[in-house]
C-alpha cells in the first residue's frame, strides 16, 4: 500500500483483515512512527481496533523502506494524494514519483520475476494509469513484465472502514484478463452480499470516479442554489428539500443545503473535471457552474455575518462550532469553517473554535487562525455570535439557555440548518440559516 492516508491505511488494514499480508509504505516518517507505535494517525471510526487486530496477527506492517516494500509485493496499490495543481488539474507528481520508485525496484528484479500488478487507487484523470505504465516501462525496458490497473476508491471519510468492507460496487479497470482475475479474487470477500465487481477498461474505470464525484457535488450545489432562491422568495428550503426527496427519482441523499462541499475530494475532483475538458477542448459548463456555486455559497454565508454586524468586524468575537469539513472526520482540507474564519479574521474579528477531533489539524495547518478550546460552551463565552460550521451530533441539541447566558449577543449563524426556526424563536435567539428566513428576536 503506497501512502498511509485515509485511503491507503483503510485499504491496507481491510485487506489485511481478510487474510492478506500487507505492507503500508509512506514517505512521512511521523506517520510511520505513530503506526509502528500502535497509534492511528487519522481519526476514522473502527480503524484503531482493526489496525491493532491485524498488527497483532502479524499481517500488517509499516515501513519507510520503498525497496523492501516493493520487492516482496505481488500487488502494489498507489494511494497517494492527487491535489489540485496550479492550473486546476490534478497534480500527478506523487503518483508518478511512486511509479518511478516501483519501476526502479522491478528493474533490479529482472525479466524472470513474477509480474507485479501496479494498481492506481488514487483518483486520477483519465489516462493517468497508462502514464504510470509508461513511466515504469521507460525505466524497466521492454523485457521486464508487469501489469497496471485502475481501481478507484469510493469510501467516505467518517465511514471509511464500513464503506470499504461493504462497497456498493468495486470498479476494476484492466488492460488484460489475468489482472482482472487476481484483483477480483482480492475483492471477493468484500462483496459476498452480491454487490457487483465491475471489470472494465482502464479509461472508463478512471472516468467512473470523476463522474460519480462530480454528480454528487452537482446535487449539493443544486440544492444550495435552490436555497438562495427560497431565501429570496420567502420559501423554506427544508420543506422544499423534503418535498423533493419524496420523489424516488430524486432521492434525499446529498441534498442538504449548507456551506457547500469541502474536503479532499469534491472540490479538487470538480476542478480536475473542468481541467480535463480544457485539455481536450471540451467545454464543461455544468462542472464549472457546480464549482462556482460552491465557492459562492461561502461568500453568501459570510455576507449573512456582515448583514448582522456590518462589514467591519473589528472588535467582535466569533465562535465556530466545528472545523472539520464534515462530521466524524478530522480532515479539514477545504473545510468551509476555515474559509469563513479567514474571511472573518480579514474583516477584523477574532475567532475561537471548537471541534471534537479536528483541532490538532487546525493548529498545525492554520496556526494563528483561531483560538482553539476544549468544549463547545467555552467557545461561546463572551462571543458576539456562534457559527455552526460542521454538523457534529453534539451541536444538534445544545442548551440554548446556557448559550444565551454565556454569549454577549445570542446570534447564531446556523450553516447546517440544524435548528428549527420555531426552536430559535422560542429560545429568543437571532438565527441566520441557509435557505430560510432569518429569525430576528
Ligand atoms: N480521502 C478520501 O475520502 C478519498 C476517497 C476516495 C478517493 N480518494 C483519493 O485517494 C487518494 C489519496 O487520498 P487520501 O485522502 O488518502 O490522501 P492523504 O493525503 O490522506 O494520504 C496520502 C499519503 O501518501 C503519502 N505519500 C506521498 N507520496 C508517497 C510516496 N511516493 N510513497 C509513499 N507514500 C507517499 C503521503 O505522505 C500521505 O501520507 C487521492 O487521490 C484522493 O482523491 C480519497
Coordinates of C-alpha atoms and ligand atoms in Angstrom, one line a residue:
X1 CA 0.0 0.0 0.0
X2 CA 1.7 3.2 -1.1
X3 CA 0.6 6.0 1.1
X4 CA -1.0 5.6 4.6
X5 CA -3.6 8.4 4.3
X6 CA -7.4 8.0 4.5
X7 CA -7.5 5.6 1.6
X8 CA -4.2 3.7 1.9
X9 CA -4.4 3.0 5.6
X10 CA -8.0 1.9 5.4
X11 CA -7.5 -0.2 2.3
X12 CA -4.4 -1.8 3.7
X13 CA -6.0 -2.6 7.0
X14 CA -9.1 -4.1 5.5
X15 CA -7.1 -6.2 3.0
X16 CA -5.0 -7.5 6.0
X17 CA -8.2 -8.2 7.8
X18 CA -9.3 -10.6 5.1
X19 CA -6.1 -12.6 5.5
X20 CA -3.6 -10.9 3.2
X21 CA -0.1 -9.9 4.2
X22 CA 0.0 -6.1 3.8
X23 CA 2.9 -3.7 4.0
X24 CA 2.0 0.0 4.2
X25 CA 4.6 2.4 2.9
X26 CA 4.8 6.1 3.4
X27 CA 7.4 8.9 2.9
X28 CA 6.2 10.7 6.1
X29 CA 8.4 9.4 9.0
X30 CA 5.9 10.9 11.5
X31 CA 3.0 8.8 10.2
X32 CA 5.1 5.6 10.1
X33 CA 6.4 6.3 13.7
X34 CA 2.8 6.7 15.0
X35 CA 1.7 3.5 13.2
X36 CA 4.7 1.5 14.4
X37 CA 4.0 2.5 18.0
X38 CA 0.5 1.2 17.6
X39 CA -1.3 4.5 17.1
X40 CA -3.5 5.7 14.3
X41 CA -2.6 9.0 12.5
X42 CA -6.1 9.7 11.3
X43 CA -9.5 9.8 13.0
X44 CA -11.6 7.1 11.5
X45 CA -14.3 5.2 13.3
X46 CA -13.4 1.5 13.8
X47 CA -9.9 1.8 12.3
X48 CA -7.8 1.8 15.5
X49 CA -9.4 -1.6 16.6
X50 CA -8.9 -3.1 13.2
X51 CA -5.3 -1.9 13.0
X52 CA -4.5 -3.4 16.4
X53 CA -6.1 -6.7 15.5
X54 CA -4.1 -7.1 12.2
X55 CA -0.8 -5.9 13.6
X56 CA -1.2 -8.4 16.4
X57 CA -1.9 -11.1 13.8
X58 CA 1.3 -10.2 12.0
X59 CA -0.5 -9.4 8.7
X60 CA 0.1 -5.7 8.7
X61 CA 3.4 -3.8 8.9
X62 CA 4.6 -0.3 8.2
X63 CA 7.7 1.0 6.6
X64 CA 9.6 3.9 5.1
X65 CA 11.7 1.4 3.1
X66 CA 10.5 1.6 -0.5
X67 CA 12.8 -1.1 -1.8
X68 CA 11.9 -3.6 0.7
X69 CA 8.2 -2.9 0.3
X70 CA 8.1 -3.1 -3.5
X71 CA 10.4 -6.1 -3.7
X72 CA 8.1 -8.5 -1.9
X73 CA 4.7 -7.2 -3.0
X74 CA 2.7 -9.0 -5.6
X75 CA 0.1 -6.2 -5.9
X76 CA 1.1 -2.6 -5.3
X77 CA -1.7 -0.1 -4.7
X78 CA -0.8 3.6 -5.3
X79 CA -2.9 5.6 -2.8
X80 CA -1.0 8.9 -2.7
X81 CA -2.6 12.3 -2.9
X82 CA -3.7 14.0 -6.2
X83 CA -4.3 17.6 -5.1
X84 CA -5.2 20.4 -7.3
X85 CA -2.2 21.7 -9.3
X86 CA -1.6 25.4 -10.2
X87 CA -3.8 25.2 -13.4
X88 CA -6.7 23.4 -11.7
X89 CA -5.8 19.9 -13.0
X90 CA -4.9 17.1 -10.7
X91 CA -1.2 17.2 -9.6
X92 CA 0.2 13.8 -10.6
X93 CA 3.7 14.3 -9.2
X94 CA 3.2 12.0 -6.2
X95 CA 1.6 9.2 -8.3
X96 CA 4.3 9.4 -10.9
X97 CA 7.1 9.5 -8.3
X98 CA 5.7 6.3 -6.8
X99 CA 5.5 4.8 -10.2
X100 CA 9.2 5.6 -10.8
X101 CA 10.1 4.1 -7.4
X102 CA 8.3 0.9 -8.3
X103 CA 10.0 0.9 -11.7
X104 CA 13.4 1.1 -10.2
X105 CA 12.7 -1.9 -8.0
X106 CA 11.1 -4.0 -10.7
X107 CA 14.0 -3.3 -13.0
X108 CA 16.5 -4.6 -10.4
X109 CA 14.5 -7.8 -10.1
X110 CA 14.9 -8.5 -13.8
X111 CA 12.9 -10.3 -16.5
X112 CA 12.4 -13.6 -14.6
X113 CA 10.3 -12.2 -11.8
X114 CA 6.6 -12.9 -11.3
X115 CA 4.9 -9.9 -12.9
X116 CA 3.7 -7.4 -10.3
X117 CA 0.4 -5.6 -10.6
X118 CA 0.6 -1.9 -10.1
X119 CA -2.9 -0.6 -9.2
X120 CA -3.7 3.1 -9.2
X121 CA -6.2 3.7 -6.4
X122 CA -5.7 7.4 -6.2
X123 CA -8.4 9.5 -8.0
X124 CA -6.7 10.3 -11.3
X125 CA -7.6 12.0 -14.6
X126 CA -8.4 9.6 -17.5
X127 CA -5.2 8.4 -19.0
X128 CA -3.1 8.5 -15.8
X129 CA -2.9 4.8 -15.3
X130 CA -1.3 4.5 -18.7
X131 CA 1.1 7.3 -17.8
X132 CA 2.0 5.2 -14.8
X133 CA 2.5 2.2 -17.1
X134 CA 4.7 4.3 -19.5
X135 CA 6.8 5.7 -16.6
X136 CA 7.5 2.2 -15.3
X137 CA 8.2 0.8 -18.8
X138 CA 10.6 3.6 -19.5
X139 CA 12.7 2.6 -16.5
X140 CA 12.4 -1.2 -16.8
X141 CA 12.8 -1.5 -20.6
X142 CA 10.9 -3.9 -22.9
X143 CA 11.6 -7.3 -21.3
X144 CA 10.6 -6.9 -17.7
X145 CA 7.0 -8.0 -17.1
X146 CA 4.4 -6.1 -15.0
X147 CA 0.8 -5.0 -15.3
X148 CA -1.2 -1.9 -14.4
X149 CA -4.8 -1.4 -13.3
X150 CA -7.1 1.3 -12.1
X151 CA -9.2 0.7 -9.0
X152 CA -10.9 3.9 -7.9
X153 CA -12.0 4.1 -4.2
X154 CA -15.4 5.3 -3.1
X155 CA -15.1 5.2 0.7
X156 CA -16.4 8.2 2.6
X157 CA -14.3 9.6 5.4
X158 CA -16.1 9.1 8.7
X159 CA -17.5 5.8 7.5
X160 CA -14.4 4.6 5.6
X161 CA -14.0 1.2 7.2
X162 CA -17.6 0.3 6.8
X163 CA -17.6 1.6 3.2
X164 CA -14.5 -0.4 2.3
X165 CA -15.8 -3.6 3.9
X166 CA -19.3 -3.3 2.2
X167 CA -18.7 -1.5 -1.1
X168 CA -21.7 -0.7 -3.2
X169 CA -19.6 -1.7 -6.2
X170 CA -15.9 -2.4 -6.9
X171 CA -14.6 -0.9 -10.1
X172 CA -11.6 -2.6 -11.8
X173 CA -10.0 -1.1 -14.9
X174 CA -7.7 -3.5 -16.5
X175 CA -5.7 -4.0 -19.8
X176 CA -5.7 -7.8 -19.6
X177 CA -8.0 -10.5 -18.3
X178 CA -5.5 -12.1 -15.9
X179 CA -5.0 -8.9 -13.9
X180 CA -8.8 -8.7 -13.6
X181 CA -8.9 -12.2 -12.2
X182 CA -6.3 -11.5 -9.5
X183 CA -7.9 -8.3 -8.4
X184 CA -11.4 -9.9 -8.4
X185 CA -10.1 -12.6 -6.0
X186 CA -8.8 -9.9 -3.7
X187 CA -12.1 -8.2 -3.6
X188 CA -14.4 -11.3 -3.4
X189 CA -14.6 -11.3 0.4
X190 CA -16.0 -7.8 0.4
X191 CA -18.9 -8.5 -1.9
X192 CA -20.4 -11.7 -0.5
X193 CA -23.7 -10.0 -0.3
X194 CA -23.8 -9.8 -4.0
X195 CA -22.8 -6.3 -4.8
X196 CA -21.0 -6.2 -8.2
X197 CA -17.4 -6.2 -9.1
X198 CA -17.3 -4.5 -12.5
X199 CA -14.3 -5.2 -14.6
X200 CA -13.9 -2.7 -17.5
X201 CA -11.2 -0.9 -19.5
X202 CA -8.8 1.4 -17.6
X203 CA -10.0 4.7 -19.1
X204 CA -13.7 4.1 -18.2
X205 CA -12.7 3.0 -14.7
X206 CA -10.9 6.2 -14.2
X207 CA -13.8 8.2 -15.5
X208 CA -16.3 6.4 -13.2
X209 CA -14.7 8.0 -10.2
X210 CA -14.8 11.6 -11.6
X211 CA -18.3 11.2 -13.0
X212 CA -19.6 9.9 -9.6
X213 CA -18.0 12.7 -7.5
X214 CA -18.9 15.4 -10.0
X215 CA -22.5 14.2 -9.9
X216 CA -22.7 14.2 -6.1
X217 CA -21.1 17.7 -6.0
X218 CA -23.8 18.8 -8.5
X219 CA -26.6 17.7 -6.1
X220 CA -25.1 19.8 -3.4
X221 CA -24.6 22.9 -5.5
X222 CA -28.1 22.4 -6.9
X223 CA -29.8 22.5 -3.5
X224 CA -27.6 25.4 -2.5
X225 CA -28.8 27.3 -5.5
X226 CA -32.4 26.4 -4.7
X227 CA -31.8 27.6 -1.1
X228 CA -30.8 31.0 -2.4
X229 CA -34.0 31.2 -4.4
X230 CA -36.0 30.1 -1.4
X231 CA -34.5 32.8 0.7
X232 CA -35.2 35.5 -1.9
X233 CA -38.8 34.4 -2.2
X234 CA -39.7 33.6 1.4
X235 CA -39.9 29.8 0.9
X236 CA -38.3 27.4 3.4
X237 CA -35.7 25.1 1.7
X238 CA -36.0 22.5 4.4
X239 CA -39.7 22.0 3.4
X240 CA -38.7 22.1 -0.3
X241 CA -36.0 19.6 0.3
X242 CA -38.3 17.2 2.0
X243 CA -40.9 17.7 -0.8
X244 CA -38.3 16.9 -3.4
X245 CA -36.8 13.9 -1.6
X246 CA -40.1 12.1 -1.5
X247 CA -39.7 11.6 -5.3
X248 CA -37.6 8.4 -5.7
X249 CA -36.2 9.7 -8.9
X250 CA -34.6 12.5 -7.0
X251 CA -33.9 10.8 -3.6
X252 CA -32.8 12.5 -0.4
X253 CA -29.1 11.9 -0.3
X254 CA -26.6 14.7 -0.8
X255 CA -29.5 17.2 -1.0
X256 CA -28.7 19.1 2.2
X257 CA -28.2 22.9 1.8
X258 CA -25.4 24.3 3.8
X259 CA -22.0 25.8 3.4
X260 CA -21.1 23.9 0.2
X261 CA -18.9 20.9 -0.1
X262 CA -15.4 20.7 1.2
X263 CA -12.9 18.0 1.9
X264 CA -10.1 16.4 0.0
X265 CA -12.3 15.1 -2.9
X266 CA -15.2 17.0 -4.3
X267 CA -13.6 20.4 -4.7
X268 CA -10.5 19.1 -6.4
X269 CA -12.3 16.5 -8.4
X270 CA -14.8 19.0 -9.9
X271 CA -11.8 21.3 -10.8
X272 CA -10.0 18.3 -12.3
X273 CA -13.0 17.5 -14.5
X274 CA -13.1 21.1 -15.8
X275 CA -9.3 20.8 -16.5
X276 CA -9.8 17.5 -18.3
X277 CA -12.3 19.2 -20.5
X278 CA -10.0 22.2 -21.2
X279 CA -7.1 19.8 -22.1
X280 CA -9.2 18.3 -24.9
X281 CA -11.2 21.4 -26.0
X282 CA -14.4 20.0 -24.4
X283 CA -16.4 22.7 -22.6
X284 CA -17.8 21.6 -19.2
X285 CA -20.2 24.4 -18.2
X286 CA -22.1 22.3 -15.8
X287 CA -19.0 21.3 -13.8
X288 CA -17.9 24.9 -13.9
X289 CA -21.2 26.1 -12.5
X290 CA -21.1 23.4 -9.8
X291 CA -17.7 24.7 -8.7
X292 CA -18.8 28.4 -9.0
X293 CA -21.9 27.9 -6.9
X294 CA -19.8 26.1 -4.3
X295 CA -17.4 29.0 -4.0
X296 CA -20.3 31.4 -4.0
X297 CA -22.0 29.6 -1.1
X298 CA -19.3 30.5 1.3
X299 CA -19.3 34.2 0.2
X300 CA -23.1 34.2 0.6
X301 CA -22.8 32.9 4.1
X302 CA -20.2 35.4 5.0
X303 CA -22.5 38.1 3.7
X304 CA -25.0 37.0 6.3
X305 CA -22.5 37.7 9.0
X306 CA -21.9 41.1 7.5
X307 CA -25.7 41.7 7.3
X308 CA -25.9 41.3 11.0
X309 CA -22.8 43.2 12.1
X310 CA -21.7 45.4 9.1
X311 CA -18.6 44.8 7.0
X312 CA -16.2 45.9 9.7
X313 CA -16.0 43.1 12.2
X314 CA -13.3 44.8 14.3
X315 CA -13.7 44.0 18.0
X316 CA -16.1 41.1 17.5
X317 CA -15.5 37.7 18.9
X318 CA -17.0 34.9 16.7
X319 CA -17.2 31.3 17.9
X320 CA -17.1 28.4 15.5
X321 CA -18.7 25.1 16.3
X322 CA -16.9 22.6 14.0
X323 CA -13.8 22.9 11.9
X324 CA -13.8 19.5 10.0
X325 CA -15.3 19.7 6.6
X326 CA -18.0 17.2 7.8
X327 CA -18.7 15.3 11.0
X328 CA -16.9 12.1 12.1
X329 CA -13.6 13.1 10.5
X330 CA -10.6 15.2 11.5
X331 CA -10.0 16.2 7.8
X332 CA -10.0 20.0 7.4
X333 CA -8.9 20.2 3.8
X334 CA -11.0 22.8 2.0
X335 CA -13.3 23.0 5.0
X336 CA -15.9 25.8 4.9
X337 CA -15.1 26.7 8.5
X338 CA -11.5 27.5 7.5
X339 CA -12.7 29.8 4.6
X340 CA -15.2 31.5 6.9
X341 CA -12.7 32.1 9.7
X342 CA -10.3 33.5 7.2
X343 CA -12.9 36.0 5.9
X344 CA -13.9 36.9 9.5
X345 CA -10.3 37.4 10.5
X346 CA -9.6 39.6 7.5
X347 CA -12.7 41.7 8.4
X348 CA -11.2 42.3 11.9
X349 CA -13.0 39.6 14.0
X350 CA -11.3 37.3 16.5
X351 CA -12.2 33.7 16.0
X352 CA -12.4 30.9 18.6
X353 CA -13.2 27.4 17.6
X354 CA -14.2 24.0 19.0
X355 CA -14.1 20.7 17.1
X356 CA -14.4 17.3 18.8
X357 CA -11.4 15.9 16.8
X358 CA -10.1 18.4 14.2
X359 CA -8.4 21.0 16.5
X360 CA -5.0 19.5 16.3
X361 CA -5.0 19.6 12.4
X362 CA -6.2 23.2 12.5
X363 CA -3.5 24.2 14.9
X364 CA -0.9 22.5 12.7
X365 CA -2.2 23.6 9.3
X366 CA -3.5 27.1 10.1
X367 CA -1.6 28.5 13.1
X368 CA -2.9 31.8 14.2
X369 CA -6.3 31.5 12.5
X370 CA -8.3 31.0 15.7
X371 CA -8.1 30.2 19.4
X372 CA -8.9 26.5 20.0
X373 CA -10.8 25.5 23.0
X374 CA -11.8 22.2 24.6
X375 CA -15.6 22.4 24.6
X376 CA -18.5 24.0 22.7
X377 CA -19.7 26.2 25.6
X378 CA -16.2 27.5 26.3
X379 CA -16.1 28.7 22.7
X380 CA -19.2 30.8 23.0
X381 CA -18.2 32.6 26.2
X382 CA -18.4 36.3 25.6
X383 CA -19.0 35.7 21.9
X384 CA -20.9 38.1 19.7
X385 CA -22.1 35.1 17.6
X386 CA -21.6 31.4 17.0
X387 CA -21.2 30.0 13.6
X388 CA -22.3 26.3 13.3
X389 CA -20.0 25.2 10.6
X390 CA -19.9 21.3 11.0
X391 CA -23.0 19.2 11.7
X392 CA -21.4 17.1 14.5
X393 CA -24.2 15.3 16.5
X394 CA -23.3 17.2 19.7
X395 CA -24.2 20.5 18.2
X396 CA -27.7 19.4 17.3
X397 CA -29.5 19.9 20.6
X398 CA -27.5 22.4 22.6
X399 CA -28.5 24.0 25.8
X400 CA -29.8 27.2 24.3
X401 CA -30.4 28.9 27.6
X402 CA -26.8 28.2 28.6
X403 CA -25.6 29.6 25.3
X404 CA -27.6 32.7 25.8
X405 CA -26.3 33.3 29.2
X406 CA -22.7 32.9 28.1
X407 CA -22.8 34.9 24.9
X408 CA -22.5 38.7 24.6
X409 CA -25.3 38.6 22.0
X410 CA -27.4 35.5 21.2
X411 CA -26.7 35.4 17.5
X412 CA -26.4 32.0 15.7
X413 CA -25.3 31.5 12.1
X414 CA -26.6 28.0 11.5
X415 CA -24.6 27.0 8.5
X416 CA -26.0 23.5 8.6
X417 CA -29.7 24.2 9.3
X418 CA -29.5 22.2 12.5
X419 CA -32.1 24.3 14.4
X420 CA -35.7 24.7 13.7
X421 CA -37.0 28.2 13.3
X422 CA -39.6 27.6 15.9
X423 CA -36.9 26.5 18.4
X424 CA -34.8 29.5 17.7
X425 CA -37.8 31.8 18.2
X426 CA -38.9 30.1 21.5
X427 CA -35.4 30.4 22.8
X428 CA -35.0 34.1 22.0
X429 CA -32.2 33.6 19.6
X430 CA -31.3 35.5 16.5
X431 CA -30.7 32.9 13.9
X432 CA -29.5 33.1 10.3
X433 CA -29.6 29.8 8.4
X434 CA -29.5 28.7 4.8
X435 CA -32.5 29.0 2.5
X436 CA -34.8 30.1 5.3
X437 CA -35.9 33.4 6.6
X438 CA -33.8 34.8 9.5
X439 CA -35.3 34.7 12.9
X440 CA -34.9 38.2 14.4
X441 CA -36.0 38.3 18.0
Ligands
LIG1 N1 -9.9 10.8 1.4 C1 -11.0 10.3 0.8 O1 -12.1 10.2 1.3 C2 -10.8 9.6 -0.6 C3 -11.9 8.8 -1.1 C4 -11.7 8.3 -2.3 C5 -10.6 8.5 -3.1 N2 -9.6 9.3 -2.6 C6 -8.4 9.6 -3.4 O2 -7.3 8.8 -2.9 C7 -6.1 9.5 -3.0 C8 -5.5 9.5 -1.6 O3 -6.3 10.3 -0.8 P1 -6.1 10.4 0.8 O4 -7.1 11.3 1.3 O5 -5.8 9.1 1.4 O6 -4.6 11.2 0.8 P2 -3.7 11.6 2.1 O7 -3.1 12.9 1.7 O8 -4.5 11.4 3.3 O9 -2.6 10.5 2.0 C9 -1.6 10.3 1.1 C10 -0.4 9.7 1.7 O10 0.5 9.4 0.6 C11 1.8 9.6 1.1 N3 2.8 9.6 0.0 C12 3.0 10.6 -0.9 N4 4.0 10.3 -1.8 C13 4.3 9.0 -1.4 C14 5.3 8.1 -2.0 N5 6.0 8.4 -3.1 N6 5.4 6.9 -1.4 C15 4.7 6.6 -0.3 N7 3.8 7.4 0.2 C16 3.6 8.6 -0.3 C17 1.7 10.9 1.9 O11 2.8 11.1 2.8 C18 0.4 10.7 2.6 O12 0.5 10.0 3.9 C19 -6.4 10.8 -3.6 O13 -6.2 10.7 -5.0 C20 -7.9 11.0 -3.3 O14 -8.5 11.8 -4.2 C21 -9.7 9.9 -1.3

